[in-house]
Coordinates of C-alpha atoms in Angstrom, one line a residue:
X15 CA 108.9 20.6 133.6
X16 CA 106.8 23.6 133.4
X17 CA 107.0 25.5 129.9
X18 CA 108.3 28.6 130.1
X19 CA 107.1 31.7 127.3
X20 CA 108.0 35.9 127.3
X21 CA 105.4 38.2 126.7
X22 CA 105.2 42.0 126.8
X23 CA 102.6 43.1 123.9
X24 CA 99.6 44.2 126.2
X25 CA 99.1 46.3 129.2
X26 CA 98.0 43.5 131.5
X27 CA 101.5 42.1 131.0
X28 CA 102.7 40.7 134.6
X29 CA 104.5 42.9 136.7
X30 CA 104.3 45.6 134.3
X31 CA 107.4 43.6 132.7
X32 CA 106.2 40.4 131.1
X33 CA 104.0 37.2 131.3
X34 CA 106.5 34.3 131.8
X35 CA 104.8 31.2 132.5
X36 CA 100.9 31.8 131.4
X37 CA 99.4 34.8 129.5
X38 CA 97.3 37.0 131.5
X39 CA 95.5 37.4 128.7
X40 CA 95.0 33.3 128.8
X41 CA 96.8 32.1 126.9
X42 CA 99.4 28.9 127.4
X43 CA 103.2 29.1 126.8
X44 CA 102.3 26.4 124.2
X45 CA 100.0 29.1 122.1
X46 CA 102.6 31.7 123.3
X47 CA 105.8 30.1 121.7
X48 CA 104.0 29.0 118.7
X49 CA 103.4 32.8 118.0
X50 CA 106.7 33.5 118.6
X51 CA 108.0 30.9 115.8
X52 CA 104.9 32.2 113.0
X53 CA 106.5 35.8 113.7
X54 CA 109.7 35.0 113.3
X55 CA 108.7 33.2 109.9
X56 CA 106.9 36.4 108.7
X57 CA 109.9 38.1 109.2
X58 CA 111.5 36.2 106.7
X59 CA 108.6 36.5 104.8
X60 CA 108.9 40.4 105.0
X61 CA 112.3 39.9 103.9
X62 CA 111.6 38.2 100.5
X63 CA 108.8 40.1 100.2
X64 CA 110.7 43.2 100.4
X65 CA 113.1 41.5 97.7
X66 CA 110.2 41.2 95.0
X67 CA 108.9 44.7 95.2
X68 CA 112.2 45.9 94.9
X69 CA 113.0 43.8 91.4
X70 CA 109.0 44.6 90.7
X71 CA 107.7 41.2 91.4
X72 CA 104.0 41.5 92.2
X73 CA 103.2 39.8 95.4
X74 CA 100.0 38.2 95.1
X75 CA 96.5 38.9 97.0
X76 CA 96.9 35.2 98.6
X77 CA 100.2 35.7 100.2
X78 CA 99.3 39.6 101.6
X79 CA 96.6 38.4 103.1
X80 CA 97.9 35.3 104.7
X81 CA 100.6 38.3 105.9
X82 CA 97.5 40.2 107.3
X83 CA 95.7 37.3 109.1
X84 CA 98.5 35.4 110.4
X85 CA 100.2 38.7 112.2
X86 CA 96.1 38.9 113.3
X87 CA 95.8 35.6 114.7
X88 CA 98.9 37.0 116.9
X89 CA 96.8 40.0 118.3
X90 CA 95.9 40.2 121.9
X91 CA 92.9 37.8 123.0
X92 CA 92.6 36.3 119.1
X93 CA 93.0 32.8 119.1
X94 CA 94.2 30.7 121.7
X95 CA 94.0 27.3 119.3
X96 CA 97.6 25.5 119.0
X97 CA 96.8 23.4 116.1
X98 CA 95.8 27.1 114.0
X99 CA 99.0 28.6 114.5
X100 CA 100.6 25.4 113.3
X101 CA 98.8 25.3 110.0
X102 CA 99.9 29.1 109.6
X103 CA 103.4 28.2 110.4
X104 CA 103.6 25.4 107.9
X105 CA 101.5 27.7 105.4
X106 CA 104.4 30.2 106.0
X107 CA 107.1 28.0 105.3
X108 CA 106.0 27.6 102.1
X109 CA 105.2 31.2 101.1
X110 CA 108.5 31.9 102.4
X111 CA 110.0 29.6 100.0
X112 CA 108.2 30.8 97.2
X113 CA 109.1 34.1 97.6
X114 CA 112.7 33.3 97.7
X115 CA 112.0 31.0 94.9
X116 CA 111.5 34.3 92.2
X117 CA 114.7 35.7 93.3
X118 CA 117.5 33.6 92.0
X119 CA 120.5 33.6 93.5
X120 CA 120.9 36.0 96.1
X121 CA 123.1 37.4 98.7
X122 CA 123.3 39.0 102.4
X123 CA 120.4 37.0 103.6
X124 CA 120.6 37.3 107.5
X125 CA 120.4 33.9 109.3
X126 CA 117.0 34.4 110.8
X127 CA 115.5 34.6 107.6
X128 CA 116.6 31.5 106.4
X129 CA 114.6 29.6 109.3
X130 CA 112.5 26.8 108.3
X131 CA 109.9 25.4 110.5
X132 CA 109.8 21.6 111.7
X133 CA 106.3 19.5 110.5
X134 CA 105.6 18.4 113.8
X135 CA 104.5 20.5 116.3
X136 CA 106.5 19.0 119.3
X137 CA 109.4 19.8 117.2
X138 CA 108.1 23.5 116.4
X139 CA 108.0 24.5 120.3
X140 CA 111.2 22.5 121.1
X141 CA 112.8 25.1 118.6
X142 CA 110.8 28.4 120.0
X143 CA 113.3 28.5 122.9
X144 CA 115.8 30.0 120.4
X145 CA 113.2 32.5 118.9
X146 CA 111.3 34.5 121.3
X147 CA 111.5 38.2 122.0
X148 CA 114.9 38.3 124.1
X149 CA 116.6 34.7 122.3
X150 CA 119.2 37.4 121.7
X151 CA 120.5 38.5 124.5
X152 CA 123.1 40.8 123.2
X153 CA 120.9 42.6 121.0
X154 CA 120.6 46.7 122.0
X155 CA 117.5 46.7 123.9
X156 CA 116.3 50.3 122.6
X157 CA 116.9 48.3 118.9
X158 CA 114.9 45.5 120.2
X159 CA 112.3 47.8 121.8
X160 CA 111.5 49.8 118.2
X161 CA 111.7 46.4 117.1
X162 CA 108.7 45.2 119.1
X163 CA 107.5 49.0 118.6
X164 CA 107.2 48.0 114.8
X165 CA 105.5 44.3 115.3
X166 CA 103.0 45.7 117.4
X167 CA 102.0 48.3 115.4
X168 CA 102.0 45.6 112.7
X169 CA 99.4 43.6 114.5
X170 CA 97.2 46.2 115.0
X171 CA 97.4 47.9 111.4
X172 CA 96.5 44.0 110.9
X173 CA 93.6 43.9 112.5
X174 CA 92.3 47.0 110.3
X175 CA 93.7 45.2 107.1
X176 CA 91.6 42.3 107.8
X177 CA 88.4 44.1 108.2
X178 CA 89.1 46.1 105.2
X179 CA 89.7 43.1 102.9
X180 CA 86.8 41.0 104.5
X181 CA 84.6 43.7 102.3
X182 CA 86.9 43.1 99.8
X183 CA 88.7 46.5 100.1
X184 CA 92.7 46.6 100.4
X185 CA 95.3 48.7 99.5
X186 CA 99.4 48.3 97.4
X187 CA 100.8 50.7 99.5
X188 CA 99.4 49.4 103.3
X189 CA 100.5 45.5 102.1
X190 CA 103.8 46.4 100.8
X191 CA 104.6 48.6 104.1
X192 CA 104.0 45.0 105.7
X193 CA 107.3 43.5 104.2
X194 CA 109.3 46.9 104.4
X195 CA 109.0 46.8 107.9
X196 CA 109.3 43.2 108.6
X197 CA 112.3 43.1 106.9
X198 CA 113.7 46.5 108.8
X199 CA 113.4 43.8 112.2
X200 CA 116.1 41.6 110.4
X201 CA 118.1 44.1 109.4
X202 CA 121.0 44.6 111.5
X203 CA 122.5 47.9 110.1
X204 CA 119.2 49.9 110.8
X205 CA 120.2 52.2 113.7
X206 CA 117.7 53.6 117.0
X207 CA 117.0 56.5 114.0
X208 CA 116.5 54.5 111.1
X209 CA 113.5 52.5 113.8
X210 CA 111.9 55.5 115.1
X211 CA 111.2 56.7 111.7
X212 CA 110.1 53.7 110.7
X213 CA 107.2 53.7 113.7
X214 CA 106.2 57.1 112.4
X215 CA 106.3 55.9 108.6
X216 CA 103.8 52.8 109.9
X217 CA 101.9 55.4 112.1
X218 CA 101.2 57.3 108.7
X219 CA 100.4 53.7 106.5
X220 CA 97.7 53.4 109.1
X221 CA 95.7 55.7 108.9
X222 CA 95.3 55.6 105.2
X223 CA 94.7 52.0 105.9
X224 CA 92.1 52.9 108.7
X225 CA 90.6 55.6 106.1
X226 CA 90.2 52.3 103.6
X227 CA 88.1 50.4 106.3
X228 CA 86.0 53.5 106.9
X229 CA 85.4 53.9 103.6
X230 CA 84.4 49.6 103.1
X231 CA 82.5 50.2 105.8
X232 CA 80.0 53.1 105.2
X233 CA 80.4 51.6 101.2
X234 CA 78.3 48.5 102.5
X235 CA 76.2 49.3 105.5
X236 CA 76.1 53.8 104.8
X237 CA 77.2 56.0 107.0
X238 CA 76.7 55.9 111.0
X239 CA 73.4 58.2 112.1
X240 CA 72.6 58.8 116.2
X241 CA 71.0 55.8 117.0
X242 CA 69.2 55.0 120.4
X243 CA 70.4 51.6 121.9
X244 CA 68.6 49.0 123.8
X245 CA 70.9 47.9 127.0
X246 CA 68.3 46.0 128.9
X247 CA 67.5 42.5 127.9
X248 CA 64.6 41.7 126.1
X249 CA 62.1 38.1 126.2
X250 CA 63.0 35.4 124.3
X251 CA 65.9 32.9 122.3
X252 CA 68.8 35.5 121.9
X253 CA 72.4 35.6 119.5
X254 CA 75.2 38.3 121.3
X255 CA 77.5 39.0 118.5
X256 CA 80.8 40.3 120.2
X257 CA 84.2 41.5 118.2
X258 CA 84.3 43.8 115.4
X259 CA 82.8 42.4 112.0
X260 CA 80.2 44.0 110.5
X261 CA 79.6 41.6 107.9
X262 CA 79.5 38.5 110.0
X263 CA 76.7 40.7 112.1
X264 CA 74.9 41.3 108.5
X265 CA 74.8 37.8 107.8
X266 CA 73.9 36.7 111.0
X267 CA 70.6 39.4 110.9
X268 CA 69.9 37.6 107.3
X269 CA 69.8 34.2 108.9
X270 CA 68.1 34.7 111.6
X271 CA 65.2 36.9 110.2
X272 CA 61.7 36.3 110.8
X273 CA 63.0 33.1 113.3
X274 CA 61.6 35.1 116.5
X275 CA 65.1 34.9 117.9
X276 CA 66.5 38.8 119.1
X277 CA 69.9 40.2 118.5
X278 CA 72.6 41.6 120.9
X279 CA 75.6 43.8 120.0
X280 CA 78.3 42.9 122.9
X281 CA 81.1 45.2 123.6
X282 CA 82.6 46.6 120.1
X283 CA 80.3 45.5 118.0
X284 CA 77.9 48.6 119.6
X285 CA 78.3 50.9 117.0
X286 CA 76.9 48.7 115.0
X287 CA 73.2 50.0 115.6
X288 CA 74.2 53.3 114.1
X289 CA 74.8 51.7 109.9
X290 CA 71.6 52.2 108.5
X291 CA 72.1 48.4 106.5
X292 CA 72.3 47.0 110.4
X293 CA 69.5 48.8 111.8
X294 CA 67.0 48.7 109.7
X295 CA 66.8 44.8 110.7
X296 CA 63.7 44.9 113.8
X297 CA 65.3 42.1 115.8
X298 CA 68.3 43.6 116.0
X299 CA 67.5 44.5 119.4
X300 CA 70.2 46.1 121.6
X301 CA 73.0 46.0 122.8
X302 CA 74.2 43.4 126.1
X303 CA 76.8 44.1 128.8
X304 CA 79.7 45.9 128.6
X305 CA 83.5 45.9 127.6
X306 CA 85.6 42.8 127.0
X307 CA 86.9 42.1 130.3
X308 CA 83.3 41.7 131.8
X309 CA 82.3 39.0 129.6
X310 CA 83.2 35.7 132.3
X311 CA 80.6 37.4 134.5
X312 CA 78.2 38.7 132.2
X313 CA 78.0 35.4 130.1
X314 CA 78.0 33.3 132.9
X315 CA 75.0 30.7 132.7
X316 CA 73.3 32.4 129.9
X317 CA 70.3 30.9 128.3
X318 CA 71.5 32.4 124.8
X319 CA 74.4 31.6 122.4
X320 CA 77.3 34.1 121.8
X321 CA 79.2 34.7 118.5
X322 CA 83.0 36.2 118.7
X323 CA 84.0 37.6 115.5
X324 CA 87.5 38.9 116.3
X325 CA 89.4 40.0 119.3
X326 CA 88.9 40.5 122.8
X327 CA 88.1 36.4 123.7
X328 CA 88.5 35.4 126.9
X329 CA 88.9 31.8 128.4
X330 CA 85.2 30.7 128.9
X331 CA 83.7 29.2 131.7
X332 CA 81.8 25.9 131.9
X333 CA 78.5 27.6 132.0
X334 CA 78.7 28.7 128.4
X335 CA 81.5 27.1 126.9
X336 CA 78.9 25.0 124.6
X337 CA 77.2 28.2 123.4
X338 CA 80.1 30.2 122.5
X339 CA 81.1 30.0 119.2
X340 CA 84.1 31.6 117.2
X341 CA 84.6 32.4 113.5
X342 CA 86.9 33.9 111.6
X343 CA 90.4 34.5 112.8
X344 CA 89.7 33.4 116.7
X345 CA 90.0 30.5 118.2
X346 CA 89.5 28.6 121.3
X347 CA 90.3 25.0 121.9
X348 CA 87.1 23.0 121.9
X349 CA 84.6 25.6 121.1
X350 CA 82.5 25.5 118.2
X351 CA 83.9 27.3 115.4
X352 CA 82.1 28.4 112.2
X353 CA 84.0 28.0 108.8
X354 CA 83.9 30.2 106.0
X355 CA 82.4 28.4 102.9
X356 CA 82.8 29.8 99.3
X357 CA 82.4 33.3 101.1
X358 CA 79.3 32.6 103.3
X359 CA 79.0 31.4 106.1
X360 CA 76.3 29.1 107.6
X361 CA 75.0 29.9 111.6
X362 CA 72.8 27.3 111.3
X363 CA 74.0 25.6 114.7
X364 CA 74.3 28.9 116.4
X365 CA 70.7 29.8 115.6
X366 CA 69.1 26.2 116.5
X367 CA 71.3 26.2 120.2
X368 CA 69.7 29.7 120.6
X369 CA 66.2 28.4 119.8
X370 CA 66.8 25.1 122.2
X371 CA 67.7 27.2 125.2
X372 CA 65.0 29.3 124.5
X373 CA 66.2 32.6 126.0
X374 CA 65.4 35.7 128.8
X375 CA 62.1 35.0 130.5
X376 CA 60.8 38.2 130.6
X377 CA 61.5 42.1 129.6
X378 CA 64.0 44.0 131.9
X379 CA 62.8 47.9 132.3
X380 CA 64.0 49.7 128.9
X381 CA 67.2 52.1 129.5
X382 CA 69.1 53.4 126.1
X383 CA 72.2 55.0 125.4
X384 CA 73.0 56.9 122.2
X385 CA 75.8 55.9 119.4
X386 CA 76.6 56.9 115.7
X387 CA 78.4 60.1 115.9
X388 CA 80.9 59.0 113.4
X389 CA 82.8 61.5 111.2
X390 CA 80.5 62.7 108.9
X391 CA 77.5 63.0 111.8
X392 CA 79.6 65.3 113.6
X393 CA 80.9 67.3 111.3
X394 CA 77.6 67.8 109.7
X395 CA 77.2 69.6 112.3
X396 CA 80.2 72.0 111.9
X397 CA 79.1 75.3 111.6
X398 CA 76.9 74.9 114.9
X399 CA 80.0 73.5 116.8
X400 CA 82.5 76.5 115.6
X401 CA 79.5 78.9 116.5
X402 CA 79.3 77.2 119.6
X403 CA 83.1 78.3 120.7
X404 CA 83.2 81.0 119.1
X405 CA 80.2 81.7 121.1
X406 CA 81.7 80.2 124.7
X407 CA 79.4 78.0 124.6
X408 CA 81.8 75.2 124.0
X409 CA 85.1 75.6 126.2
X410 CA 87.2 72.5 125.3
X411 CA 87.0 69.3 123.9
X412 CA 88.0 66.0 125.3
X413 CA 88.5 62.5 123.5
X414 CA 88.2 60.1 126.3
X415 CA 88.6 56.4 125.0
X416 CA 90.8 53.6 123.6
X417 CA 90.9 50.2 125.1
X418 CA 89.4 48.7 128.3
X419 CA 90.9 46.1 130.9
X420 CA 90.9 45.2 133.9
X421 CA 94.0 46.3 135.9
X422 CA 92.7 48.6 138.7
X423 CA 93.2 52.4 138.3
X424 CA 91.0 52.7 134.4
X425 CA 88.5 54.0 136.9
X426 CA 90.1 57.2 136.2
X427 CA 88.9 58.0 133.0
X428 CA 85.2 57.4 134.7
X429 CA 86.3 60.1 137.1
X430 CA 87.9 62.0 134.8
X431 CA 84.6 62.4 132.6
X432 CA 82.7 63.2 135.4
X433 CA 84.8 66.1 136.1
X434 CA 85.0 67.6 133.0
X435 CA 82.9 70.7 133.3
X436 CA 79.9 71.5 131.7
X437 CA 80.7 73.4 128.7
X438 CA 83.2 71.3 127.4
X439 CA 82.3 68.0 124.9
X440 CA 83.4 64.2 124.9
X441 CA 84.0 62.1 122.0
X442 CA 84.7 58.4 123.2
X443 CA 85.4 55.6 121.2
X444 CA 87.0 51.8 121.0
X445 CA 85.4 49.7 124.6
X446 CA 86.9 52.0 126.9
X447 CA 83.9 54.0 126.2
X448 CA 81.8 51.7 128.4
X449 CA 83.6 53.1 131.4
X450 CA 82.0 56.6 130.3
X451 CA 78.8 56.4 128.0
X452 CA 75.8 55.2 130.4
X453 CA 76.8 58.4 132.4
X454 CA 74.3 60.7 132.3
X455 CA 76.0 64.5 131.8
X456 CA 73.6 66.4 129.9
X457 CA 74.1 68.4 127.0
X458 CA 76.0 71.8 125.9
X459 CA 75.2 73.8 122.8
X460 CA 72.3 71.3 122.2
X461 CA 74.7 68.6 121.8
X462 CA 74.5 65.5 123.6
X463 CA 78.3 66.0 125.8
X464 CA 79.4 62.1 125.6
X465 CA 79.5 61.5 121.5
X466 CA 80.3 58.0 120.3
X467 CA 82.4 57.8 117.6
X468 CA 82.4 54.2 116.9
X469 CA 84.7 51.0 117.6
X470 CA 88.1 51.0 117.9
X471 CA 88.2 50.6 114.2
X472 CA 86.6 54.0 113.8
X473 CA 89.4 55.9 115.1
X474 CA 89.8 57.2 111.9
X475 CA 86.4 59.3 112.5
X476 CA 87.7 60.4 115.6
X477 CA 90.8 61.7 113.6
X478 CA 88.8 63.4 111.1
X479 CA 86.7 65.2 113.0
X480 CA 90.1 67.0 114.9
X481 CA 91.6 67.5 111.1
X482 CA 88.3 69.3 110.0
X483 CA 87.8 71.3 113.6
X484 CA 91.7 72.9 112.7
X485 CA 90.6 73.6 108.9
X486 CA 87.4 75.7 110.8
X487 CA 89.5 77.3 113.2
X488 CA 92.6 77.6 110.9
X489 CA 94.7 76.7 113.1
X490 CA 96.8 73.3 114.0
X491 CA 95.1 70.7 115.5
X492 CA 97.6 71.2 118.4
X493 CA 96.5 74.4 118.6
X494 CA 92.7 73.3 118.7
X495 CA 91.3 73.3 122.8
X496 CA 91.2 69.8 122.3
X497 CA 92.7 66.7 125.0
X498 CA 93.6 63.5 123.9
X499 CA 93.0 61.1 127.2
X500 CA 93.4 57.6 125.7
X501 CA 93.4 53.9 127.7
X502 CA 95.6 51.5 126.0
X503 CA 95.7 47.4 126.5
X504 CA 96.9 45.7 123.3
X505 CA 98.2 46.4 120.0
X506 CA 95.5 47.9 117.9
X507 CA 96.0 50.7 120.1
X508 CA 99.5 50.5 119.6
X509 CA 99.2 51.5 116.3
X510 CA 96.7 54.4 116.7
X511 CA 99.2 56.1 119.1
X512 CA 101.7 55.9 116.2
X513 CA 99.2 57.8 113.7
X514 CA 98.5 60.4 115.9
X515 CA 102.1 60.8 116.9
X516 CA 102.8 60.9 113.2
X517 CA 100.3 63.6 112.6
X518 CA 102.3 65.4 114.8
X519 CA 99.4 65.5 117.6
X520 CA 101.0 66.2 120.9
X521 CA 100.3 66.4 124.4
X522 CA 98.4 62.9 124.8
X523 CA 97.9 61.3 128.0
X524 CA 98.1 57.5 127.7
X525 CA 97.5 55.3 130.9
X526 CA 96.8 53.0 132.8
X527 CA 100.4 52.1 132.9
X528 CA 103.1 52.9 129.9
X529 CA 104.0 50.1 127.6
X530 CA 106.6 47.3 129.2
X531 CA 108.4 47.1 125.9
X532 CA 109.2 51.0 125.4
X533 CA 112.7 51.4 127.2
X534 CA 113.0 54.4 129.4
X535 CA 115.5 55.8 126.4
X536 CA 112.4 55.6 123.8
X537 CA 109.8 56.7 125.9
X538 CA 112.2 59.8 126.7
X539 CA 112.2 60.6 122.9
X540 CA 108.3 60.4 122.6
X541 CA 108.3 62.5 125.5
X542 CA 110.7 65.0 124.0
X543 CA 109.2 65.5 120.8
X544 CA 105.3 64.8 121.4
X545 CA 105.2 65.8 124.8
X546 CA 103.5 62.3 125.7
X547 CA 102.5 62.4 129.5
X548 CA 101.7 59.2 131.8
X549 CA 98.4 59.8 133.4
X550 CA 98.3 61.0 136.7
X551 CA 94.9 61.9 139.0
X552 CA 91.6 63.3 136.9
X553 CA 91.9 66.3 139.2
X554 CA 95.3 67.0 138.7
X555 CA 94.9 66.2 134.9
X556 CA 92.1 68.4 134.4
X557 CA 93.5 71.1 136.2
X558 CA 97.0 71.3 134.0
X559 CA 94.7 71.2 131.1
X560 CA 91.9 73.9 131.4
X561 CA 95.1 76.1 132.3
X562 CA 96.6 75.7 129.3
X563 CA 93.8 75.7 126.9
X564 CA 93.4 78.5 124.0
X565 CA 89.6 78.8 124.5

């Protein structure tokens, strides 16, 4: 009998209303319902967690950051390994315990918190079937939808956790949040209210947690300059680093330096060129192909090895399953995977596969694109920008990014950007830039008009930048001639559109398609009170906005 799984977390979600019997993403309902069961467990972990803070029992660093990387490992296109989420699942179990253990004798503890998880993993799945998203039926589906809302945003504020600790940055406040709000999922006397606020209350968490990795970030590798970028291939043995981690990258340029073998950024891991601790390393060449979704075709056959650090794996093909390797929190069954040991890791057998299939034959004609317009780029820059619109020079800005995929119509942002007239300015950022920042729109004001702000993880900078352009004007950010036009696919994104909807920010236009998991009754409320708006056509878009703006 075929397994059977329910999944609505990302945009590509079948139907629009849920992946059923396979992930489109790729995974199996065998990876799906073990996910399932390791959420349910951190729910209970969230529970007891909450407990200790509240009698002032110090969670340790070990347990918050099994917290962070497990609700990671959950994340859209992370790891697709079985026998991983089993080993977090037993691992859970036991934290659980020992967090109920410091308690004494307590009361009111709802059933799903007292869950414990089989050994065997046969056994684990058998008991999924009573743990998934809808296992309770009668639950109010606008509960179960801020619910979801909540463990979404979770995984993504995650994500940003993860990275932040990895350079050994974290924060009290962003790890407790985690058990606050995994124990508000459990807790049946929260009401639709009680939810909601809770979203906006993780919203705000966020982005002090996002301002933590910015600040780990540009604390080991400085801040982000305008960089030109390589994007044609160069002779010779090659390494295409794909994800998000910096410091992988950094000890990947330290291995492989002075070995005559070059250096690709894929996808994400662009921005990278723009850190003057990354750049400054010569065979740190370029950057290959485009967003996520691409990366069957674009990897197909290569005579080069590629290294995933994070999200945004797909299922590889036989062509270059053997050269694709994972570390860190992904995972693919079969593929090489490199360890973490005593803090460093060892690419040894990524560098000598590289070497042995020796690499592009020849130079491709040079083309280069330009990144590193982080925060403090741009807004060294202030004064010329406010002079700029004072001046009319500068009509309106646009932020035109977020997440790639592949469902047809996210060739409206290209369109969309292509439309925008000539005095206005782009900031793009996360891999939906790729549909946007090879085309060639000129400048205004002496800027460049398409300015990369970075990865997804560098929404913060993004955010910044709109804070500091209200302090100029002295006005509200709402108030600035500014359009948010953002692409969505899993839940990183999730939990941006939470901190800008608990800055307040309104009028955002989110697309391709609204979230499966938002019931018409939420969505209504976000429409209500931030104005959010479904995209429509770039022509009809741009219109509605250049009528309304201030400038």
């Amino acid at each position: 009998m075929e397994s059977s799984m329910f999944c609505y977390q990302c945009e590509q979600t079948l139907g629009g209303k849920g992946c059923v019997k396979n992930g489109v993403c790729g995974k199996n309902a065998e990876v799906a319902n073990l996910q399932d069961v390791l959420v349910h467990i951190l729910k209970g972990i969230g529970f007891y967690g909450q407990r200790n803070l509240e009698k002032g029992i110090k969670i340790s660093s070990e347990i918050n950051k099994f917290v962070v990387d497990s609700m990671f490992a959950t994340l859209t296109n992370v790891n697709f390994q079985p026998d991983r989420f089993v080993e977090y699942i037993k691992k859970g179990n036991h934290i659980k315990e020992e967090l109920k253990n410091n308690l004494g004798e307590i009361s009111n503890i709802p059933e799903v918190v007292k869950y414990k998880a089989p050994d065997s993993k046969k056994q684990i799945l058998e008991e999924s079937k009573c743990l998934g998203i809808m296992a309770d039926e009668k639950l109010d589906m606008d509960i179960r939808s801020l619910r979801e809302l909540l463990i979404y945003g979770f995984k993504g504020m995650a994500a940003y956790a993860h990275h932040a600790y990895v350079l050994g940055k974290f924060d009290d406040e962003v790890n407790n949040f985690f058990y606050k709000g995994l124990a508000a999922t459990v807790d049946d006397r929260l009401t639709v209210e009680d939810l909601f606020n809770l979203n906006m209350e993780l919203g705000k968490i966020n982005f002090k947690c996002m301002e933590l990795l910015d600040a780990a970030n540009t604390g080991t590798f400085g801040k982000p300059e305008p960089t030109e970028v390589l994007t044609t291939k160069k002779k010779g043995p090659f390494i295409i680093v794909s994800g998000h981690d910096l410091k992988d990258l950094k000890e990947l340029l330290e291995q492989t330096e002075g070995k005559g073998i070059n250096i690709y950024t894929h996808c994400e891991m662009l921005p990278a060129h723009g850190y003057p601790e990354l750049k400054k390393y010569k065979h740190l060449v370029g950057n290959y192909g485009g967003a996520w979704q691409k990366q069957q075709e674009e990897f197909d056959g290569i005579p080069g090895c590629v290294l995933m650090t994070t999200n945004c794996l797909q299922k590889p093909r036989d062509s270059y399953k053997d050269r694709l390797f994972t570390t860190s929190i992904v995972g693919w069954p079969d593929s090489p995977h490199i360890q973490e040991v005593n803090g460093k890791k060892d690419f040894t057998q990524v560098i000598e596969k590289a070497l042995e299939l020796g690499g592009w034959q020849e130079d491709e004609p040079e083309k280069k694109i330009m990144v590193g317009f982080g925060h403090d780029a741009v807004l060294s820059h202030a004064n010329e920008i406010v002079g700029a619109v004072n001046a009319g020079k500068i009509k309106h800005f646009f932020l035109i990014g977020g997440c790639d995929g592949a469902r047809p119509g996210r060739n409206y942002y290209t369109e969309f950007a292509e439309k925008t007239p000539q005095d206005t300015l782009i900031l793009t950022l996360a891999c939906g830039k790729y549909r946007i920042n090879k085309l060639e729109l000129g400048t205004v004001a002496g800027f460049p008009r398409i300015l990369d702000v970075g990865q997804c993880n560098d929404s913060y900078s993004a955010i910044r930048i709109a804070l500091a352009l209200a302090e100029a004007f002295n006005c509200g950010v709402n108030e600035l001639p500014l359009s948010l036009i953002l692409s969505w696919y899993e839940q990183k994104a999730v939990v941006i559109l939470l901190t800008l909807l608990s800055l307040g920010i309104k009028d955002i236009r989110l697309g391709p398609t609204l979230p499966a998991f938002i019931t018409p009754n939420v969505l209504q409320v976000l429409v209500d009170k931030f104005e959010l708006k479904p995209i429509s056509t770039p022509d009809e878009d741009l219109q509605r906005i250049l009528e309304t703006s201030l400038v």
